[in-house]
Each structure stands twice: as structure tokens, then as C-alpha cells.
Tab-separated table of C-alpha atoms in Angstrom:
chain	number	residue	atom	x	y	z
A	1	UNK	CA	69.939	104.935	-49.180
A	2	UNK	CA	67.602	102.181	-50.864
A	3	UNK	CA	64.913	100.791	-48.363
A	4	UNK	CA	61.890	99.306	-50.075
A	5	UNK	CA	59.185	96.346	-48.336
A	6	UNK	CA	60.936	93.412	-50.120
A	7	UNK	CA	63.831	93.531	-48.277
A	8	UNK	CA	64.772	89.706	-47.088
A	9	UNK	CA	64.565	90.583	-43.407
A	10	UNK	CA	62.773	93.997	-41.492
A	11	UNK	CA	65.754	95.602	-39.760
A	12	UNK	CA	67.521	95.516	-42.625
A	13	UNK	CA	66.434	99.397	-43.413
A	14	UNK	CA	67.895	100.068	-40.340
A	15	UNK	CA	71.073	98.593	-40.609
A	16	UNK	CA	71.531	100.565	-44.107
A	17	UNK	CA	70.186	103.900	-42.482
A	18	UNK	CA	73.048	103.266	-39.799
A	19	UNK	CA	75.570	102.744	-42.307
A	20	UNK	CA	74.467	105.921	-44.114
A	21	UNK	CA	74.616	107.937	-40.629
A	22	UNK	CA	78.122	106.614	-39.896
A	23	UNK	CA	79.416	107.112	-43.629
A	24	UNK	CA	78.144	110.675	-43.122
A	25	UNK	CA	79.650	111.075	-39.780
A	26	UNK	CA	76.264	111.881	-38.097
A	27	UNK	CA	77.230	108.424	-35.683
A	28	UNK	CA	80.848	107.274	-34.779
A	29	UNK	CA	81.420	104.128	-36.991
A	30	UNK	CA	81.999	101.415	-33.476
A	31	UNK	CA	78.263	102.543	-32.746
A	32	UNK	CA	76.805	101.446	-35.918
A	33	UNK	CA	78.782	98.107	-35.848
A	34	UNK	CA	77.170	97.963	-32.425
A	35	UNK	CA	73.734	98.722	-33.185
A	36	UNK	CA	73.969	96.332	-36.188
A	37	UNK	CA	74.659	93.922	-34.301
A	38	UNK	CA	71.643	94.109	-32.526
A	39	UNK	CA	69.401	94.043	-34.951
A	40	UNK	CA	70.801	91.396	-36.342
A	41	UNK	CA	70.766	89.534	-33.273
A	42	UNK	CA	67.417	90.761	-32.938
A	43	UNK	CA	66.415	89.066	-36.348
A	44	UNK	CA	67.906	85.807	-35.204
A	45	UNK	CA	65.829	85.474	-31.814
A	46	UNK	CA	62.647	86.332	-33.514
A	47	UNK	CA	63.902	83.003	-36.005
A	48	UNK	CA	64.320	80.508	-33.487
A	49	UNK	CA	61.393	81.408	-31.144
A	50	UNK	CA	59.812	84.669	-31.782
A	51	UNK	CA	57.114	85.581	-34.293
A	52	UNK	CA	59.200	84.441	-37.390
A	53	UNK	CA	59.690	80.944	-36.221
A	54	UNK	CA	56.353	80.275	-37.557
A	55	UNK	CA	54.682	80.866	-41.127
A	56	UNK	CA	51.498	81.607	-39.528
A	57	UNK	CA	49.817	82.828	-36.458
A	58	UNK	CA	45.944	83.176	-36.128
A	59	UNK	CA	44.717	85.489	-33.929
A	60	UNK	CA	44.449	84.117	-30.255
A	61	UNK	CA	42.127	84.400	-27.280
A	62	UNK	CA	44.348	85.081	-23.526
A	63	UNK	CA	43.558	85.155	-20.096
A	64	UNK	CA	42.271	88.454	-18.693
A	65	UNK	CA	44.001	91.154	-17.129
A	66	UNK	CA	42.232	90.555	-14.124
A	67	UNK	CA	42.896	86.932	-14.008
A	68	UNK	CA	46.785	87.138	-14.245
A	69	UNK	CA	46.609	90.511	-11.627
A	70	UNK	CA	44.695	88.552	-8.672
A	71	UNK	CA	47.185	86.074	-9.281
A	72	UNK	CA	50.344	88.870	-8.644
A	73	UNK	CA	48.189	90.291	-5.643
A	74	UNK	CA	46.998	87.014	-3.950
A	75	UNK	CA	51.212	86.176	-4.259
A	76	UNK	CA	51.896	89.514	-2.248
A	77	UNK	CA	49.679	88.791	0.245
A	78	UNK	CA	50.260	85.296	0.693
A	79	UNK	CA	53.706	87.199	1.595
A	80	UNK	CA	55.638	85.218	-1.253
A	81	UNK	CA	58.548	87.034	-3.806
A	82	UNK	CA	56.853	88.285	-6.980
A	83	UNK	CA	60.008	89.643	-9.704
A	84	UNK	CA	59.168	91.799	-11.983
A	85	UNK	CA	61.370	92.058	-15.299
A	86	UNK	CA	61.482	94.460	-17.811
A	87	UNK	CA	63.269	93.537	-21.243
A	88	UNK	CA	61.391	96.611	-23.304
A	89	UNK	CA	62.342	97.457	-26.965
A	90	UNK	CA	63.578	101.108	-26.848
A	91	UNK	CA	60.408	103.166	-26.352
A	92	UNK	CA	57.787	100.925	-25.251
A	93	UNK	CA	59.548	100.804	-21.801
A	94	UNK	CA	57.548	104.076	-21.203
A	95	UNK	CA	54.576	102.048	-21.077
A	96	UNK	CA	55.557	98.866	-19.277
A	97	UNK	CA	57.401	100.254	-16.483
A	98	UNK	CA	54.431	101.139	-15.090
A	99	UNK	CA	54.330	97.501	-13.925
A	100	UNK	CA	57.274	98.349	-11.415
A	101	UNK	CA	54.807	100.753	-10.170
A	102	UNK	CA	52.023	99.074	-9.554
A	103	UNK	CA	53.548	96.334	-8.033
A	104	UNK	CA	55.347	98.314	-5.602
A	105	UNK	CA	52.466	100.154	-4.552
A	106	UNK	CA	50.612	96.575	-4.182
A	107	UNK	CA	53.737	95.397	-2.074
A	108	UNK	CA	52.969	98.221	0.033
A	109	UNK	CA	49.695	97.883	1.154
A	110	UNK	CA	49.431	93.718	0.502
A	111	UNK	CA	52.978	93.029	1.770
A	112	UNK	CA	55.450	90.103	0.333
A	113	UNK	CA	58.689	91.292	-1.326
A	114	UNK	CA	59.514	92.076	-5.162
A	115	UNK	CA	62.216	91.918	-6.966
A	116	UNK	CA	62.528	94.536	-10.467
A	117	UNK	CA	65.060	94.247	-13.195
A	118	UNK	CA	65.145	96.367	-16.235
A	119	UNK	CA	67.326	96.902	-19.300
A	120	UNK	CA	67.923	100.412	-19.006
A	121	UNK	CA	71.324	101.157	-18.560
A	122	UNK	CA	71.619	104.800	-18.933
A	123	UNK	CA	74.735	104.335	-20.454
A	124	UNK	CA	74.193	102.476	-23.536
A	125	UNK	CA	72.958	103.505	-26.969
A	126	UNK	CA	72.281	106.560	-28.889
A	127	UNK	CA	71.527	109.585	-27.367
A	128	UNK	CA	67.946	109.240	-27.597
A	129	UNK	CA	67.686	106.145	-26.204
A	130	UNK	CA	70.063	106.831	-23.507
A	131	UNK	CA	67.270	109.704	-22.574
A	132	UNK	CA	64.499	107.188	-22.402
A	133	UNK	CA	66.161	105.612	-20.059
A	134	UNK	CA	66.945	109.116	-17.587
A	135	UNK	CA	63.474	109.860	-17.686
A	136	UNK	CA	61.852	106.937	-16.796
A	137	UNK	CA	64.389	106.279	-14.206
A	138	UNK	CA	63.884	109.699	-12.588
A	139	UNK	CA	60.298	109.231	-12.912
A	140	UNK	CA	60.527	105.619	-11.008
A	141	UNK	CA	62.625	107.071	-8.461
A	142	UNK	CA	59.995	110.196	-7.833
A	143	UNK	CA	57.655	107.234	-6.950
A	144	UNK	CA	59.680	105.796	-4.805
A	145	UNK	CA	59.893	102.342	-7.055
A	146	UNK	CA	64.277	101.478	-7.119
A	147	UNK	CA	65.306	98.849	-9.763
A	148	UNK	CA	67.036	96.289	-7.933
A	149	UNK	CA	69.210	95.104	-10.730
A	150	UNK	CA	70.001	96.630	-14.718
A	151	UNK	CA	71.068	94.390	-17.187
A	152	UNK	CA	72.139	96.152	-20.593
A	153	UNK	CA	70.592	99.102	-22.543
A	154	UNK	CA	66.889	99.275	-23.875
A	155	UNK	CA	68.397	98.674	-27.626
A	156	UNK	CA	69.967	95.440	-26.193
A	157	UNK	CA	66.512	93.536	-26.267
A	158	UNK	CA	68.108	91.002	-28.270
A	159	UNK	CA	71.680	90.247	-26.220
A	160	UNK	CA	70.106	90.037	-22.544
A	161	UNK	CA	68.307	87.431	-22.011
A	162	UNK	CA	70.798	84.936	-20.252
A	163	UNK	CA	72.201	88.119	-18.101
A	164	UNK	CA	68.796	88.310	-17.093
A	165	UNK	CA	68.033	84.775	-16.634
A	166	UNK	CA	71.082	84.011	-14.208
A	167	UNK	CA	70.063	87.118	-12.224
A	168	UNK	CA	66.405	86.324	-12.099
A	169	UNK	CA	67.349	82.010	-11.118
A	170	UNK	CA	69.444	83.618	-8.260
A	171	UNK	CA	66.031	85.645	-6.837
A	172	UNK	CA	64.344	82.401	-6.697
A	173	UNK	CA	60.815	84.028	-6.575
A	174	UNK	CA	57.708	82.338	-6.168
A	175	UNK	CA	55.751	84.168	-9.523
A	176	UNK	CA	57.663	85.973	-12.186
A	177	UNK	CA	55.980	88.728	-14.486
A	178	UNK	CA	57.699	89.406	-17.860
A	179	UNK	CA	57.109	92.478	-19.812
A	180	UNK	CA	58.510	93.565	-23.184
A	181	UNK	CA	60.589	90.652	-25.531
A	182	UNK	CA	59.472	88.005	-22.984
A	183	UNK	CA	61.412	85.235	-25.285
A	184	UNK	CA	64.609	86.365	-24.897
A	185	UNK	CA	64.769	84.785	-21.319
A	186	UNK	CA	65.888	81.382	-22.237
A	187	UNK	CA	64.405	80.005	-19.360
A	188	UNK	CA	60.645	80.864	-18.964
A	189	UNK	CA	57.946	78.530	-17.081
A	190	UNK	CA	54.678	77.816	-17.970
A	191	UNK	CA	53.198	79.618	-14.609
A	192	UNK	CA	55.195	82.755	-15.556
A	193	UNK	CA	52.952	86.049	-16.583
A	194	UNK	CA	54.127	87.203	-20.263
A	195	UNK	CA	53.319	90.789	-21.364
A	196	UNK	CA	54.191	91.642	-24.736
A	197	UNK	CA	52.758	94.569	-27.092
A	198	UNK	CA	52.475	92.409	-30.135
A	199	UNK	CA	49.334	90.406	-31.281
A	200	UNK	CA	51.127	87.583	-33.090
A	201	UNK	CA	53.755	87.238	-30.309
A	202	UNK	CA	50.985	86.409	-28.056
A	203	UNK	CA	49.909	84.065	-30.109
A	204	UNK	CA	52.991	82.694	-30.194
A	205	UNK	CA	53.351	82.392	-26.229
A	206	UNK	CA	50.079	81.096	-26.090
A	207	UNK	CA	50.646	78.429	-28.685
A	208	UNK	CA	54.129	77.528	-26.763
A	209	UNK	CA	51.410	76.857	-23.389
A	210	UNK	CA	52.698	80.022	-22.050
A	211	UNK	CA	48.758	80.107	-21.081
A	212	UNK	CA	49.825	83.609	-18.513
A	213	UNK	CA	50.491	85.733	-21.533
A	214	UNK	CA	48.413	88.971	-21.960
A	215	UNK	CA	48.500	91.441	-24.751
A	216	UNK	CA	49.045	95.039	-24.673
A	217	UNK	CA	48.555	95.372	-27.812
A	218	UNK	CA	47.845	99.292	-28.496
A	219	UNK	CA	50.893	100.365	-26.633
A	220	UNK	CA	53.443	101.246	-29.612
A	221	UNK	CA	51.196	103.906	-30.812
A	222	UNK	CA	50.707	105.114	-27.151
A	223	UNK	CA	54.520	105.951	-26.193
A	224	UNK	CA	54.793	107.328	-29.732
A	225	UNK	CA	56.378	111.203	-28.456
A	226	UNK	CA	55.941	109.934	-24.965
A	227	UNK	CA	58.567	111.573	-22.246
A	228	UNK	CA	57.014	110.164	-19.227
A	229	UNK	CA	55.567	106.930	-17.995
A	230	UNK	CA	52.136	105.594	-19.675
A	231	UNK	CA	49.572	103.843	-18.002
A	232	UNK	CA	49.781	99.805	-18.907
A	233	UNK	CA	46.385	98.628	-18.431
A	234	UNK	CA	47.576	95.326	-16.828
A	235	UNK	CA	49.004	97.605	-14.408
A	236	UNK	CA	45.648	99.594	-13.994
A	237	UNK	CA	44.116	96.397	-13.412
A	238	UNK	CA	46.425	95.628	-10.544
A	239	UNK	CA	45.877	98.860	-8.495
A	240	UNK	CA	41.937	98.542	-9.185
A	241	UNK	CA	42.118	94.914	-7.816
A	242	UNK	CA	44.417	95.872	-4.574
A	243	UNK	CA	41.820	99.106	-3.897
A	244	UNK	CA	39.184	96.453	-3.375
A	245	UNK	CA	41.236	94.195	-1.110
């Protein structure tokens, strides 16, 4: 197959390396119409409000870690509803489900209630994504942390984000902390936490007066080979702030 850097949009390499897979059996041919799909779907939500929507995005200056954290801790012990919501691109959910974590062990000691939705349907994808989602599960469940609700499969990024808006309106909670491909919930506030692991998508937020929106921006290359969960530092950042409290 032909993949070169002038290609008209980025997952366009990956659409042709599915069609090569499929044409040489290595996939079934309804799971490359699938996964084209979403990456093409995935092209078009970057368009209209990701990072593409704009020409140009400077660098930008967020909140601290510690800023948005005593914000999700003061919430638990005020004892108010604090939802946590995972929409993770494929293998960066290693890194930010260790928000589930850390906010259940804050719920623990600080009290309140939580409510955690993630898009890791075990049952969904290609093998190896399918396993990302088994072991981080597992691992989630060793800590005693249960996902209250799982809407689609960690390649469905793209496709989720009014499954997981309705679900999320129903909680009604009193803060809301995104992780992942924030924009894809159609319905964000302004008071809502954003995490995202790309520079120019926080700019983005930030621009858009998302002014909760914190970067985690060295955590592709961290779950790179990862097969368990990796410390987010917003997360470390919570537990450090509930050990003093």
C-alpha cells in the first residue's frame, strides 16, 4: 500500500492499511468497513470542533493540576456527585483510567458519591483493542473501582458522544471530569474539568472558555507497550491533595 505525509486527511493511511488487511484476509471485510467508519467519523469531529476546526493554535497556558483536583475533592466532601467519564482513544485509556482510581479512593476517605463511565466494551474492535480493554478492566476491578455504565468500544471515540451525553444528563452530578476526546460530548459546560493528551486540543478547549481543561500531554509515549494502568499525574495530584486533608 501507498501511504506518504501529503495525504488530504491523517487516518487516511489507516483506512488503506485496513483495506490491505481485509483484501489479504488478515481482517474479515465487515470489520474494516467498521473501523473505517470510525476514522472517518473520527476525521469529521476533529472538523467541526476538534483541533482541525481551526488553522492555527498557539500554545496555551491552563489551570494547574492542583487547582482543578481541590476542586474534585472539596465536591466529595461537600458530599455532592462528582462523574467521572472516560472517552479514551484506544491505548491512552491505560493512562487515564487512573482517574477512576483516584477518585474512588478520594470518595472513600472524603465521602460524596461518583459516578464512572468508560468506552470499553470488551466486546468491540480488533483483538488488540478488545485486550486493552480486559486488562484494564481486571485491573479496575482488583482495586475495587466498578464502572457504573460502558458506552461503546475504545476505537469508538468518534460515535459515542451522545450515548454518553444522555447517560451522563440522567446522573445529574454536581462536577463532571472528562478525560480522553472530551469534544465528542455534545454537551459540555464551562465548569466541567477537560483532560485531554494533546497540546493543541487544549488549546482548543481553552480558547472555547473551557477554562477547567488540563493537559496530559506526555501520555501517548507513556502507554506506548503498556499492559497495565499508568499513573495520570492529574490523578497523582488528587491522592497527594486528599493525603493532606
Amino acid at each position: 500500500m501507498d501511504c506518504h505525509g501529503c495525504l488530504p486527511a491523517n487516518t487516511e493511511g489507516a483506512i488503506r492499511a485496513l483495506k490491505a488487511g481485509a483484501a489479504a484476509g488478515i481482517i474479515p471485510q465487515a470489520e474494516c468497513d467498521r473501523q473505517t467508519a470510525l476514522l472517518k467519523a473520527a476525521t469529521e469531529l476533529e472538523k467541526r470542533r476538534g483541533m482541525a476546526a481551526r488553522t492555527y493554535l498557539s500554545p496555551a497556558v491552563s489551570p494547574t493540576k492542583l487547582h482543578v483536583c481541590r476542586g474534585i475533592a472539596q465536591a466529595l466532601k461537600d458530599g455532592k456527585k462528582v462523574a467521572v467519564v472516560m472517552n479514551a482513544k484506544k491505548e491512552l485509556a491505560y493512562r487515564f483510567a487512573d482517574m477512576f482510581v483516584a477518585v474512588e479512593e478520594a470518595r472513600r476517605k472524603l465521602g460524596g458519591s461518583t459516578f464512572f463511565m468508560a468506552n470499553m466494551d470488551r466486546n468491540l474492535g480488533l483483538p488488540r483493542i478488545r485486550r486493552y480493554c480486559d486488562s484494564i478492566l481486571a485491573e479496575l476491578d482488583s482495586d475495587g473501582v466498578k464502572i457504573d455504565r460502558i458506552v461503546g468500544g475504545l476505537d469508538e471515540y468518534a460515535v459515542v458522544g451522545d450515548r454518553m451525553q444522555a447517560e451522563l444528563d440522567a446522573q445529574k452530578p454536581d462536577l463532571t471530569v472528562v478525560l480522553g476526546i472530551c469534544h465528542a460530548l455534545p454537551g459540555l459546560k464551562k465548569e466541567d474539568i477537560l483532560i485531554t493528551d494533546q497540546p493543541r486540543e487544549l488549546a482548543n478547549y481553552l480558547n472555547q472558555n473551557f477554562l477547567q481543561a488540563v493537559g496530559e500531554v506526555s501520555s501517548h509515549n507513556m502507554v506506548m507497550g503498556a499492559t497495565g494502568i499508568v499513573h495520570l499525574e492529574t490523578a497523582d495530584t488528587l491522592r497527594e491533595i486528599v493525603r493532606e486533608m
